[in-house]
Amino acid sequence: MHIARRTLLGAFAGSAVLGAVGPSSAGAVPGAVPETVTGAVPGAGEGAGAWTERGAASGAAAAVARLLPRHHRQVTFRTVPRRGGADAFRVSGAAGAIVVEGTTPAVQLTGFHWYLRHTAHAHFSWNGAQTALPDRLPGVRTPLVKSANVTHRFALNDTNDGYTGPYRGWDYWEHEIDVLALHGYNEVLVYAGADAVYARTFAEHGYSDAELRRWVPGPAHQPWWLLQNMSSFGGPVSAALLERRTALAQRIVRRLRELGMTPVFPGYFGTVPPGFAQRNPGARTVPQGDWGGFRRPDWLDPRTRHFSRVARTFYRVQKELYGATSMYKMDLLHEGGKPGDVPVADAARAVEKALRAAHPEALWAILGWQENPRREIVDAVDSSRMLILDGISDHYPNVTDREADWGGTPYAFGSIWNFGGHTAMGANAPDWAALYETWRTKAGSALRGIALMPEAADNNPAAFALFSDLPWTEGTVELKSWFERWPRYRYGGADAHAARAWDVLRRTAYGTSRADGWSEPADGLFGARPDLSVARAGSWSPKKLRYDAALFDKALPQLLAVAPALRRSSAYRYDLLDVTRQTVANRSRLLLPRIKAAYDAKNRSRLRDLTRQWLGWMTLLEEAVATDERHLLGRWIADARAWGSSEAERDRLEYDAVSLLTTWGARGSANGGKLHDYANREWSGLVGGLYRLRWQTYFTELDAALAAGRKPKAIDWFALEDRWTRTHPAYPAKPSGDIRRVAQRVAAKL
């Protein structure tokens, strides 16, 4: 046995059985369900990972009771001390009596999920689960013992609250946190509730309640406000909405602490409302210009006493609402921020000083993205207490030496495999396997963690699982064997057809690499503003499919041929939907050049035939995505409206939520800022609504132009999109149809 494993086993020897659990009540937030268990909630002065033995018991045990109510009494959780700084778990036990030992409740859940996957052939994910287990959980022949090879396992992008679900309630977040813990994460970005911190802070610095609620954007757009990119759009927010979001954030933070996970809060780096200098004599602000057609909020010079005063208020208010934590995320001068005549190094030192005054031992987390963080920042601060969350580890081939780029500052190997919530399947899995272990183990490595940062979560379950395995795998992940094992626990057993399907997906959607300068798959063209030469829907998406569509098509019939006994899980249904959806989406890239050729040849009959085919594929796509609740625009709208306390507010929140997916903002942002369709996605209601309306309108005009022998008339796409966004028909909030039947029809047309 390896020496590290012997040491780890010794650490588990003296662990103690945890105590019982007790009940508590739920707060009043949309989607709330009663909490069955409450652990120790840290006081305002306690650290982020504060949890007691009672908290540990009510963490892991309560999570398994939620997830596996028939089996949870067969599992005992024990807490062991952390040895050598590494989180670790050990799973052992006979049938029906499983013992999970780990350094925190979250790590215990990670160990239990490892057992479920590799021993019991069961699985939980963002997208579907496989929980068909025997009455007695199978025993463990050889104890499963693992330790994390990095300290930081960070989850969620700054944009997540906007693109994944700005109006999700506690029932969603409770499950999301459970799933993140099952996958090994210990640090979670929490943006919910930051609106109340800013509002209460600036109420003490010269602003009225009404002014601040006009400045705060609607929840769907708040992430970019917190990044200092924009303000106000989608608002004003109501006092009641701020209170309900505060209550939700408090529950999120409490649950993370119960599990021994760190809530990562936004720190203060200088964003101020309009007119701050006029209301606070002697204050000095730096205009930040525009971002994507929006006017950016002003930046308060961090070197001044006014910055210190505001920062003190901010951290005090934040602590009063949510307690203290041990990691604060701040992206100083993000995406084109302008320092003016403020020396960047001095500004960084002042921002750090304010953080240290409030939280002396805290880490400053900062995003590695484009030119961020500037070298002046990392050279100016205590880099031993900074963690760079590298968003382009798997993006650009010229990223090769992060130690040189950032002067040895600790960083987390990150991936942004999804932008804007696009529904496209795929990720640069070969880069993760090739780079992570090499970078982590090289001499002088500063790699200290992983950072799971798709711009929207809840997609690409295979990517989620694979990336999450990196810190818990000894040596390099071997992709072929990993993808061979994946469908066994994803569907509940071995199946030759499932294995063949996932081998195809490994070699196509999950076989791309950063060699072409992309980390995300290409979005589909059904969601693009119509044009015969359009190559992408989002302005910053790949212009072409990054794998062979003909090879990808072979996955669908193999998934359809999976044994009936393995088709019953929500995991299988999701994968069948995802592959069906992607297969149909790929038709758009194959069909559009033929439509263009027919138009260029002035062949009106051929054009009509091909455009009918195009709209027919869109009909099939709409039918496919209508079968899944997470692919419903109606569900997205219903979630938003549930947070409103009046009809006017419900309408405002709906517009906030829907505009993010369509125009993103006003005309200047949609067109000049190129933000329209940035968050395009193949959802029921979007495909059959806006997207079909656009293409039908365009094809009708092309036909009319050919008939009249003239050029097509220009169409004001923003006017059409904005009108639809504000006046669209109602869409169902519940799924309908049978994905298997739709998938069979799609397969028959290939």
XYZ file of C-alpha atoms in Angstrom:
750
model
C 0.000 0.000 0.000
C 1.195 3.515 -0.820
C 2.520 5.436 2.212
C -0.005 8.264 1.738
C -2.855 5.764 1.798
C -1.514 4.145 4.996
C -1.367 7.560 6.676
C -4.872 8.330 5.538
C -6.227 5.054 6.861
C -4.628 5.806 10.202
C -6.406 9.122 10.325
C -9.719 7.319 10.018
C -9.064 4.916 12.862
C -10.342 7.048 15.727
C -13.416 8.572 14.118
C -16.633 8.922 16.075
C -20.216 8.212 15.091
C -22.215 11.398 14.654
C -25.291 12.317 16.607
C -28.971 12.573 15.791
C -30.752 15.130 13.678
C -33.572 17.529 14.490
C -36.242 19.545 12.669
C -36.686 23.220 11.776
C -39.013 25.325 9.610
C -38.661 26.835 6.154
C -38.380 30.506 5.281
C -40.821 32.237 2.956
C -39.108 32.090 -0.419
C -40.589 30.809 -3.689
C -40.245 27.068 -4.058
C -39.483 26.643 -0.363
C -39.952 23.269 1.250
C -39.703 22.530 4.975
C -36.203 21.795 6.171
C -36.060 18.458 7.917
C -32.705 19.085 9.544
C -30.837 22.026 10.977
C -27.167 22.091 11.849
C -25.132 24.644 13.740
C -25.327 28.042 12.056
C -22.188 30.098 12.674
C -22.587 33.430 14.347
C -21.545 36.642 12.687
C -18.006 36.301 13.920
C -17.435 32.692 12.936
C -15.637 31.502 9.820
C -17.122 30.150 6.646
C -16.459 26.519 7.364
C -17.774 26.645 10.924
C -19.748 23.532 11.751
C -20.074 21.416 14.863
C -20.548 17.698 15.374
C -24.286 18.347 15.384
C -23.898 20.353 12.191
C -21.971 17.498 10.602
C -24.643 14.991 11.544
C -27.437 17.126 10.191
C -25.414 17.778 7.040
C -24.426 14.513 5.365
C -27.119 12.350 6.967
C -29.883 14.811 6.163
C -28.692 15.119 2.562
C -28.833 11.358 2.046
C -32.258 11.271 3.687
C -33.414 13.787 1.078
C -31.773 12.015 -1.835
C -32.344 8.351 -0.911
C -35.215 8.219 1.601
C -35.492 4.409 1.345
C -31.821 3.773 2.071
C -30.473 6.549 4.246
C -30.699 4.558 7.500
C -28.216 2.064 6.057
C -25.459 4.691 6.030
C -23.443 5.933 9.008
C -21.349 9.083 8.713
C -18.301 9.757 10.834
C -16.054 12.780 11.015
C -12.277 12.435 11.110
C -9.604 15.122 11.521
C -7.864 16.573 8.517
C -4.296 15.290 8.338
C -1.660 17.119 6.341
C -4.186 19.699 5.140
C -5.955 17.352 2.721
C -9.635 16.514 2.660
C -10.167 12.766 2.588
C -12.807 10.053 2.819
C -13.030 6.323 3.450
C -16.045 4.130 2.640
C -16.408 0.628 4.045
C -19.025 -1.716 5.456
C -21.148 -4.758 4.780
C -24.379 -4.911 2.812
C -26.974 -2.639 4.380
C -24.434 -1.097 6.783
C -22.239 1.358 4.942
C -19.787 3.510 6.910
C -18.577 6.770 5.405
C -15.768 8.638 7.120
C -14.608 12.045 5.981
C -13.092 15.314 7.047
C -16.285 17.373 6.559
C -19.935 16.561 5.891
C -19.467 17.612 2.263
C -16.460 15.330 1.864
C -18.460 12.517 3.424
C -21.080 13.065 0.731
C -18.327 12.997 -1.880
C -17.212 9.643 -0.524
C -20.749 8.312 -0.466
C -21.299 9.388 -4.058
C -18.045 7.705 -5.069
C -19.418 4.541 -3.490
C -22.761 4.934 -5.259
C -21.088 5.324 -8.624
C -18.411 2.686 -8.452
C -20.001 0.068 -6.197
C -23.777 0.494 -6.368
C -24.036 1.799 -9.963
C -26.120 4.814 -8.983
C -25.597 8.487 -9.635
C -26.791 12.042 -8.991
C -26.157 14.967 -11.268
C -27.341 18.396 -12.303
C -29.306 16.633 -15.014
C -31.041 13.480 -13.926
C -30.215 10.694 -11.506
C -30.067 6.898 -11.405
C -31.350 5.660 -8.036
C -32.692 2.172 -8.820
C -30.943 0.452 -5.916
C -31.574 -2.923 -4.255
C -33.360 -2.877 -0.899
C -30.037 -3.428 0.836
C -27.132 -1.302 -0.280
C -24.273 -3.501 -1.548
C -21.283 -3.955 0.714
C -17.779 -2.694 0.032
C -15.228 -5.479 -0.552
C -12.199 -3.193 -0.461
C -12.545 0.139 1.357
C -12.713 3.140 -0.947
C -10.066 5.570 0.274
C -9.315 8.877 -1.423
C -7.813 12.228 -0.588
C -8.146 15.474 -2.528
C -5.002 16.466 -4.391
C -5.853 20.193 -4.153
C -7.263 22.345 -1.352
C -9.630 24.563 -3.334
C -12.555 23.060 -5.215
C -14.485 26.121 -6.303
C -17.880 26.132 -8.033
C -19.984 28.584 -10.048
C -19.320 31.468 -12.378
C -20.148 35.100 -11.573
C -22.774 34.886 -14.312
C -24.401 31.753 -12.917
C -27.203 33.507 -11.040
C -28.298 35.176 -14.271
C -27.949 32.454 -16.855
C -28.864 29.403 -14.754
C -31.862 30.635 -12.804
C -32.110 34.051 -11.173
C -35.557 33.250 -9.808
C -34.990 29.742 -8.474
C -36.148 29.103 -4.901
C -34.908 27.072 -1.973
C -36.042 23.717 -3.333
C -33.703 24.235 -6.278
C -30.776 25.499 -4.210
C -31.092 22.724 -1.644
C -30.652 20.103 -4.346
C -27.944 22.097 -6.127
C -25.856 22.298 -2.959
C -26.328 18.587 -2.301
C -25.136 17.766 -5.824
C -22.100 20.055 -5.551
C -21.134 18.364 -2.278
C -21.603 14.909 -3.819
C -19.162 15.961 -6.537
C -16.465 17.135 -4.153
C -16.771 20.947 -4.096
C -15.966 22.910 -0.954
C -16.220 26.554 -2.088
C -19.379 27.963 -3.684
C -19.895 31.467 -5.038
C -22.972 33.101 -3.492
C -24.236 36.195 -5.322
C -27.835 35.930 -4.145
C -28.517 38.560 -1.505
C -25.699 40.908 -2.547
C -28.341 43.381 -3.733
C -29.473 43.932 -0.146
C -25.882 44.478 0.995
C -25.337 47.233 -1.564
C -28.725 48.822 -0.880
C -28.183 48.920 2.893
C -24.612 50.108 2.469
C -25.370 53.139 0.339
C -28.434 54.022 2.378
C -25.786 55.066 4.921
C -23.907 57.149 2.356
C -26.425 59.627 1.067
C -29.013 57.699 -0.988
C -32.721 57.166 -0.525
C -34.356 53.758 -0.580
C -36.133 54.551 -3.868
C -32.909 55.728 -5.531
C -31.090 52.565 -4.587
C -33.877 50.276 -5.706
C -33.799 52.012 -9.107
C -30.027 51.549 -9.292
C -30.147 47.817 -8.541
C -30.936 45.756 -11.685
C -33.461 42.959 -11.853
C -32.092 39.654 -10.488
C -31.426 38.244 -13.980
C -29.014 41.098 -14.726
C -27.447 41.526 -11.286
C -24.274 39.491 -11.934
C -23.027 42.116 -14.397
C -23.846 44.906 -11.969
C -21.753 43.133 -9.330
C -18.966 42.958 -11.927
C -19.306 46.743 -12.429
C -20.496 46.354 -16.023
C -23.966 47.933 -15.812
C -26.838 48.920 -13.506
C -30.602 49.472 -13.293
C -31.791 47.355 -16.264
C -34.710 45.092 -15.349
C -35.480 47.131 -12.252
C -36.473 48.791 -10.106
C -36.480 46.081 -7.484
C -39.010 46.225 -4.679
C -38.266 46.212 -0.958
C -40.183 42.945 -0.681
C -38.040 41.347 -3.380
C -34.837 42.377 -1.593
C -36.155 40.867 1.638
C -37.076 37.566 -0.007
C -33.713 37.338 -1.758
C -31.993 38.022 1.547
C -33.945 35.195 3.169
C -32.971 32.807 0.359
C -29.306 33.799 0.578
C -29.337 33.197 4.321
C -30.641 29.688 3.776
C -28.045 28.988 1.079
C -25.238 30.196 3.327
C -26.524 28.275 6.326
C -26.705 25.026 4.367
C -23.200 25.457 2.958
C -21.873 25.958 6.478
C -23.756 22.934 7.760
C -21.898 20.881 5.169
C -18.521 22.424 5.986
C -18.433 24.266 2.652
C -17.242 27.838 2.201
C -19.703 30.422 0.889
C -17.717 32.812 -1.305
C -19.111 36.350 -1.083
C -18.546 39.369 -3.315
C -16.074 41.784 -1.747
C -16.037 45.557 -2.106
C -13.753 47.083 -4.719
C -15.321 50.480 -5.412
C -18.617 50.359 -7.309
C -20.822 53.352 -6.398
C -24.241 54.673 -7.471
C -24.500 57.767 -9.707
C -23.536 61.098 -8.155
C -21.562 59.672 -5.245
C -18.929 62.431 -5.315
C -21.589 65.136 -5.268
C -23.264 63.620 -2.197
C -20.017 62.894 -0.382
C -17.802 65.993 -0.523
C -14.165 65.181 -1.133
C -14.882 61.781 -2.702
C -13.126 60.990 -5.965
C -14.734 58.758 -8.572
C -13.445 57.520 -11.936
C -15.952 57.157 -14.827
C -15.813 53.648 -16.268
C -17.290 54.279 -19.704
C -19.477 51.687 -21.427
C -19.766 47.921 -21.453
C -21.830 46.239 -24.144
C -23.859 49.394 -24.704
C -24.496 49.950 -20.998
C -23.078 52.805 -18.949
C -20.839 51.298 -16.302
C -21.151 52.458 -12.671
C -18.472 54.845 -11.436
C -15.458 53.550 -9.521
C -14.556 55.039 -6.156
C -10.807 55.676 -5.874
C -9.691 52.966 -3.403
C -6.854 55.139 -2.052
C -9.269 57.590 -0.402
C -10.833 57.745 3.049
C -14.265 57.647 1.394
C -13.464 54.200 -0.022
C -12.407 53.017 3.430
C -15.662 54.286 4.931
C -17.833 52.615 2.303
C -15.868 49.349 2.505
C -16.268 49.288 6.303
C -20.007 49.747 5.918
C -20.214 47.121 3.169
C -18.404 44.409 5.125
C -20.293 45.245 8.337
C -23.684 45.032 6.614
C -22.703 41.843 4.803
C -21.581 40.274 8.072
C -24.785 41.291 9.823
C -26.866 39.656 7.100
C -24.843 36.551 6.274
C -21.987 36.205 8.754
C -18.314 36.281 7.861
C -16.596 33.950 5.447
C -13.026 33.126 4.502
C -13.062 33.962 0.770
C -14.225 37.091 -1.043
C -14.367 37.453 -4.809
C -13.441 40.766 -6.434
C -12.585 41.461 -10.069
C -10.898 44.822 -10.023
C -11.207 46.598 -13.425
C -13.024 43.662 -15.040
C -13.499 43.504 -18.850
C -12.230 46.931 -19.813
C -12.450 48.762 -16.500
C -10.596 52.079 -16.584
C -8.155 53.037 -13.809
C -7.896 56.613 -15.075
C -4.986 58.252 -13.273
C -5.226 55.854 -10.317
C -2.142 53.616 -10.132
C -3.447 50.059 -10.380
C -0.974 48.719 -7.808
C -1.996 51.354 -5.249
C -5.652 50.627 -5.897
C -5.086 46.887 -5.392
C -3.268 47.468 -2.110
C -6.094 49.696 -0.875
C -8.769 47.146 -1.821
C -6.774 44.455 -0.042
C -6.290 46.681 3.014
C -10.046 47.204 3.322
C -10.630 43.444 3.071
C -7.970 42.725 5.693
C -9.428 45.346 8.048
C -12.752 43.521 7.977
C -11.528 39.927 7.555
C -7.805 39.619 8.386
C -7.362 36.000 7.270
C -9.597 36.002 4.201
C -8.531 34.962 0.702
C -9.092 37.325 -2.224
C -10.474 35.285 -5.125
C -10.148 36.873 -8.561
C -11.083 35.661 -12.020
C -8.411 34.767 -14.547
C -10.082 35.969 -17.714
C -8.784 37.905 -20.734
C -6.205 40.312 -19.210
C -7.602 39.861 -15.718
C -5.962 39.965 -13.229
C -3.488 42.600 -14.331
C 0.053 41.803 -13.323
C 0.197 45.068 -11.338
C -2.527 43.654 -9.068
C -0.897 40.326 -8.226
C 2.508 41.980 -7.764
C 1.061 44.544 -5.337
C -0.856 42.326 -2.922
C -0.017 39.435 -0.623
C -0.226 36.772 -3.306
C -0.174 33.990 -0.725
C -3.684 35.110 0.215
C -5.022 35.406 -3.312
C -6.524 32.645 -5.453
C -6.854 33.179 -9.195
C -9.745 31.252 -10.722
C -8.368 30.540 -14.173
C -11.194 30.699 -16.686
C -9.061 29.949 -19.736
C -7.011 26.911 -18.691
C -8.704 24.903 -21.450
C -9.434 27.790 -23.830
C -6.298 29.047 -25.565
C -3.323 26.917 -26.638
C -0.857 29.702 -25.786
C -1.669 29.426 -22.061
C 1.223 27.283 -20.881
C 2.862 28.775 -17.778
C 0.568 30.272 -15.162
C 3.407 30.565 -12.651
C 5.186 32.974 -15.011
C 1.972 34.776 -15.979
C 0.991 35.502 -12.381
C 4.304 35.507 -10.524
C 3.649 32.283 -8.639
C 0.253 33.383 -7.292
C -1.853 30.348 -6.323
C -4.473 29.517 -8.923
C -7.236 27.055 -9.677
C -7.397 25.120 -12.953
C -10.738 26.199 -14.383
C -13.118 25.580 -17.237
C -15.848 27.702 -18.811
C -17.324 25.113 -21.152
C -20.628 26.946 -21.481
C -21.354 30.576 -22.314
C -24.712 32.231 -21.794
C -26.543 28.997 -21.020
C -26.239 27.533 -24.524
C -27.679 24.038 -24.636
C -24.909 22.626 -26.842
C -23.267 19.381 -25.700
C -19.524 19.097 -25.313
C -16.317 20.154 -23.587
C -12.555 20.009 -24.109
C -12.187 16.870 -22.005
C -8.827 15.863 -23.554
C -7.330 19.135 -22.308
C -8.481 18.455 -18.756
C -6.863 15.027 -18.817
C -3.650 16.264 -20.444
C -3.127 19.523 -18.582
C -4.425 19.236 -15.021
C -2.096 16.591 -13.652
C 0.882 17.896 -15.638
C 0.442 21.442 -14.378
C -0.310 20.318 -10.821
C 2.763 18.126 -10.397
C 5.399 20.131 -12.245
C 8.244 21.652 -10.231
C 7.231 24.936 -8.622
C 3.566 24.514 -9.498
C 1.178 27.133 -8.062
C -1.907 25.099 -8.962
C -3.938 24.806 -5.749
C -7.420 23.983 -6.918
C -10.050 23.534 -9.585
C -12.703 26.037 -10.614
C -15.960 24.788 -12.131
C -17.163 27.889 -13.979
C -19.545 27.304 -16.892
C -21.449 30.559 -17.330
C -24.608 28.557 -16.701
C -24.684 25.403 -14.601
C -27.075 22.474 -15.029
C -25.801 21.231 -18.382
C -23.314 18.723 -19.780
C -23.555 16.176 -16.942
C -20.650 14.118 -18.296
C -18.426 17.195 -18.297
C -19.564 18.044 -14.781
C -18.706 14.575 -13.479
C -15.386 14.291 -15.300
C -14.107 17.718 -14.276
C -15.190 17.081 -10.685
C -13.198 13.836 -10.601
C -9.869 15.561 -11.287
C -9.055 16.420 -7.639
C -9.993 12.927 -6.444
C -8.075 10.922 -9.048
C -4.574 9.567 -8.513
C -2.586 10.334 -11.638
C -3.959 11.281 -15.033
C -7.588 10.555 -15.924
C -7.700 8.020 -18.760
C -10.597 9.217 -20.888
C -11.450 6.031 -22.756
C -11.898 3.998 -19.569
C -13.666 6.911 -17.832
C -16.270 7.118 -20.584
C -16.648 3.327 -20.550
C -17.556 3.450 -16.836
C -19.794 6.518 -17.109
C -22.944 4.879 -18.618
C -22.757 1.994 -16.128
C -23.665 4.164 -13.175
C -25.427 6.789 -15.258
C -28.033 4.182 -16.289
C -27.550 1.481 -13.656
C -25.597 -1.261 -15.383
C -23.398 -2.349 -18.272
C -24.904 -2.138 -21.747
C -23.078 -2.500 -25.061
C -25.277 0.039 -26.844
C -24.821 2.627 -24.109
C -21.067 2.057 -24.208
C -20.998 2.523 -27.980
C -23.112 5.689 -27.744
C -20.791 7.258 -25.197
C -17.717 6.222 -27.133
C -19.101 8.205 -30.066
C -19.775 11.166 -27.781
C -16.266 10.887 -26.311
C -14.769 11.140 -29.778
C -17.027 13.998 -30.933
C -18.683 16.434 -28.526
C -16.316 15.581 -25.653
C -13.269 15.055 -27.853
C -12.583 18.668 -28.807
C -9.494 20.568 -27.651
C -8.323 24.121 -27.130
C -6.110 23.835 -30.219
C -8.743 25.781 -32.178
C -8.989 28.504 -29.532
C -12.386 27.593 -28.088
C -13.546 26.066 -24.816
C -17.247 25.807 -25.659
C -19.160 23.894 -28.333
C -20.800 25.772 -31.196
C -24.371 26.914 -30.660
C -27.097 25.983 -33.147
C -28.268 28.238 -35.961
C -31.989 27.835 -35.308
C -31.465 30.370 -32.502
C -29.554 32.862 -34.655
C -30.806 36.099 -36.170
C -31.614 34.964 -39.715
C -29.089 35.465 -42.484
C -28.054 33.127 -45.282
C -24.431 33.369 -44.176
C -24.924 33.321 -40.413
C -22.360 31.068 -38.687
C -23.346 31.417 -35.027
C -26.194 32.647 -32.859
C -24.130 34.329 -30.148
C -21.660 36.966 -31.341
C -18.755 35.303 -29.512
C -19.595 31.653 -30.195
C -17.567 29.312 -32.446
C -18.344 29.786 -36.119
C -18.393 26.100 -36.962
C -19.158 22.753 -35.409
C -16.033 21.503 -33.683
C -16.530 17.800 -34.490
C -17.886 15.554 -37.240
C -21.701 15.793 -37.271
C -22.056 12.552 -39.245
C -20.124 10.659 -36.590
C -22.139 12.306 -33.800
C -25.371 11.094 -35.451
C -24.380 7.506 -34.675
C -24.880 8.059 -30.950
C -28.665 8.458 -31.178
C -29.639 4.991 -32.504
C -27.268 3.411 -29.980
C -28.940 5.272 -27.095
C -32.351 4.239 -28.382
C -31.177 0.590 -28.369
C -30.199 0.602 -24.673
C -31.856 -2.248 -22.761
C -35.374 -1.403 -21.505
C -34.392 -2.001 -17.866
C -31.808 0.800 -18.110
C -34.119 3.366 -19.698
C -36.170 4.136 -16.612
C -34.008 6.730 -14.929
C -34.237 10.481 -15.309
C -30.534 10.336 -16.227
C -31.234 8.207 -19.295
C -34.168 10.373 -20.339
C -32.072 13.507 -20.056
C -29.250 12.046 -22.139
C -31.672 10.836 -24.794
C -33.144 14.323 -24.937
C -29.725 15.975 -25.063
C -28.433 13.794 -27.890
C -31.711 14.143 -29.792
C -31.666 17.923 -29.357
C -28.030 18.172 -30.470
C -28.612 15.907 -33.450
C -31.446 18.154 -34.619
C -29.497 21.338 -33.866
C -26.644 20.102 -36.045
C -29.072 19.910 -39.021
C -29.096 23.720 -39.059
C -25.422 23.849 -40.004
C -25.876 21.232 -42.709
C -29.057 22.706 -44.197
C -28.379 26.457 -44.277
C -25.678 26.314 -47.003
C -28.152 24.437 -49.215
C -30.807 27.085 -48.595
C -28.302 29.779 -49.532
C -27.365 27.939 -52.716
C -31.035 27.688 -53.740
C -31.579 31.395 -53.131
C -28.402 32.380 -54.968
C -29.559 30.240 -57.905
C -32.968 31.988 -57.766
C -34.569 28.542 -57.563
C -37.801 29.461 -55.782
C -39.218 25.936 -55.758
C -36.031 24.520 -54.264
C -35.905 27.338 -51.721
C -39.460 26.629 -50.573
C -38.718 22.909 -50.214
C -35.559 23.480 -48.175
C -37.096 26.127 -45.938
C -40.007 23.748 -45.238
C -37.419 21.174 -44.185
C -35.764 23.774 -41.956
C -39.053 24.640 -40.247
C -39.881 20.927 -39.984
C -36.676 20.298 -38.067
C -37.562 23.224 -35.809
C -40.923 21.594 -35.111
C -39.174 18.366 -34.097
C -36.750 20.341 -31.929
C -39.628 22.110 -30.180
C -41.324 18.771 -29.526
C -38.126 17.270 -28.123
C -37.297 20.034 -25.662
C -40.940 20.316 -24.558
C -40.543 16.942 -22.830
C -38.178 18.295 -20.139
C -39.053 20.868 -17.473
C -35.580 22.436 -17.511
C -36.015 23.188 -21.233
C -39.222 25.190 -20.869
C -39.401 28.949 -21.296
C -42.731 28.694 -19.486
C -40.988 27.328 -16.398
C -38.413 30.150 -16.527
C -41.254 32.699 -16.715
C -43.283 31.073 -13.954
C -40.255 31.116 -11.655
C -39.749 34.825 -12.288
C -43.376 35.774 -11.774
C -43.517 33.830 -8.509
C -41.230 36.424 -6.914
C -43.502 39.374 -7.673
C -45.845 40.831 -5.061
C -48.046 42.720 -7.547
C -49.078 42.260 -11.153
C -46.844 45.146 -12.213
C -43.859 43.630 -10.454
C -44.576 40.183 -11.874
C -44.579 41.697 -15.385
C -41.326 43.523 -14.669
C -39.603 40.401 -13.391
C -40.800 38.394 -16.380
C -39.311 40.977 -18.725
C -36.056 40.920 -16.770
C -35.846 37.137 -17.112
C -36.948 36.795 -20.751
C -34.958 39.746 -22.100
C -31.754 38.149 -20.813
C -32.375 35.237 -23.201
C -33.319 37.366 -26.208
C -32.292 41.017 -26.602
C -30.256 41.004 -23.344
C -30.800 44.750 -23.045
C -32.064 47.770 -24.975
C -31.345 48.358 -28.662
C -27.888 49.798 -28.082
C -26.835 46.730 -26.113
C -28.546 44.189 -28.343
C -27.186 45.592 -31.587
C -24.223 47.865 -30.853
C -23.070 45.782 -27.889
C -23.736 42.549 -29.828
C -25.449 41.016 -26.801
C -28.594 39.781 -28.587
C -28.902 36.010 -28.390
C -25.781 35.764 -26.234
C -27.884 33.517 -23.989
C -29.623 31.659 -26.820
C -30.781 28.181 -25.922
C -32.895 25.461 -27.463
C -35.892 25.634 -25.169
C -39.560 25.035 -25.780
C -41.132 28.451 -26.256
C -37.977 29.968 -27.664
C -37.638 27.469 -30.523
C -41.352 27.396 -31.343
C -41.838 31.060 -30.476
C -39.221 33.723 -31.188
C -36.820 31.573 -33.189
C -39.503 30.192 -35.506
C -41.050 33.656 -35.894
C -37.728 35.104 -37.006
C -36.940 32.391 -39.549
C -40.491 32.267 -40.908
C -40.422 36.047 -41.339
C -37.070 35.855 -43.104
C -37.989 32.987 -45.415
C -41.229 34.738 -46.394
C -39.267 37.848 -47.346
C -36.706 35.826 -49.342
C -39.513 34.170 -51.290
C -41.206 37.509 -51.918
C -37.925 39.036 -53.098
C -37.359 36.227 -55.595
C -40.945 36.508 -56.847
C -40.586 40.261 -57.387
C -37.032 40.121 -58.717
C -35.723 42.499 -56.034
C -33.390 42.479 -53.065
C -34.868 41.372 -49.718
C -36.071 44.207 -47.526
C -34.141 44.835 -44.326
C -35.883 43.556 -41.228
C -35.575 45.365 -37.903
C -34.760 42.308 -35.841
C -34.488 44.171 -32.556
C -37.981 45.624 -32.980
C -39.380 42.135 -33.655
C -37.468 40.577 -30.737
C -38.319 43.306 -28.255
C -41.999 43.195 -29.195
C -42.064 39.420 -28.782
C -40.168 39.613 -25.482
C -42.792 41.995 -24.100
C -45.951 40.499 -25.650
C -45.281 36.794 -26.314
C -48.083 34.297 -25.705
C -48.234 32.168 -22.581
C -46.130 29.003 -22.596
C -46.588 25.808 -20.554
C -44.633 25.480 -17.317
C -44.972 21.686 -17.311
C -43.418 19.262 -19.808
C -45.387 17.284 -22.358
C -44.727 14.505 -24.821
C -42.491 11.432 -24.855
C -38.825 12.001 -25.676
C -38.361 8.422 -26.828
C -41.030 8.790 -29.504
C -39.568 12.093 -30.682
C -36.059 10.590 -30.701
C -37.253 7.665 -32.820
C -38.727 10.080 -35.369
C -35.482 12.044 -35.464
C -33.405 8.894 -35.888
C -35.647 7.782 -38.757
C -34.973 11.061 -40.607
C -31.177 10.903 -40.393
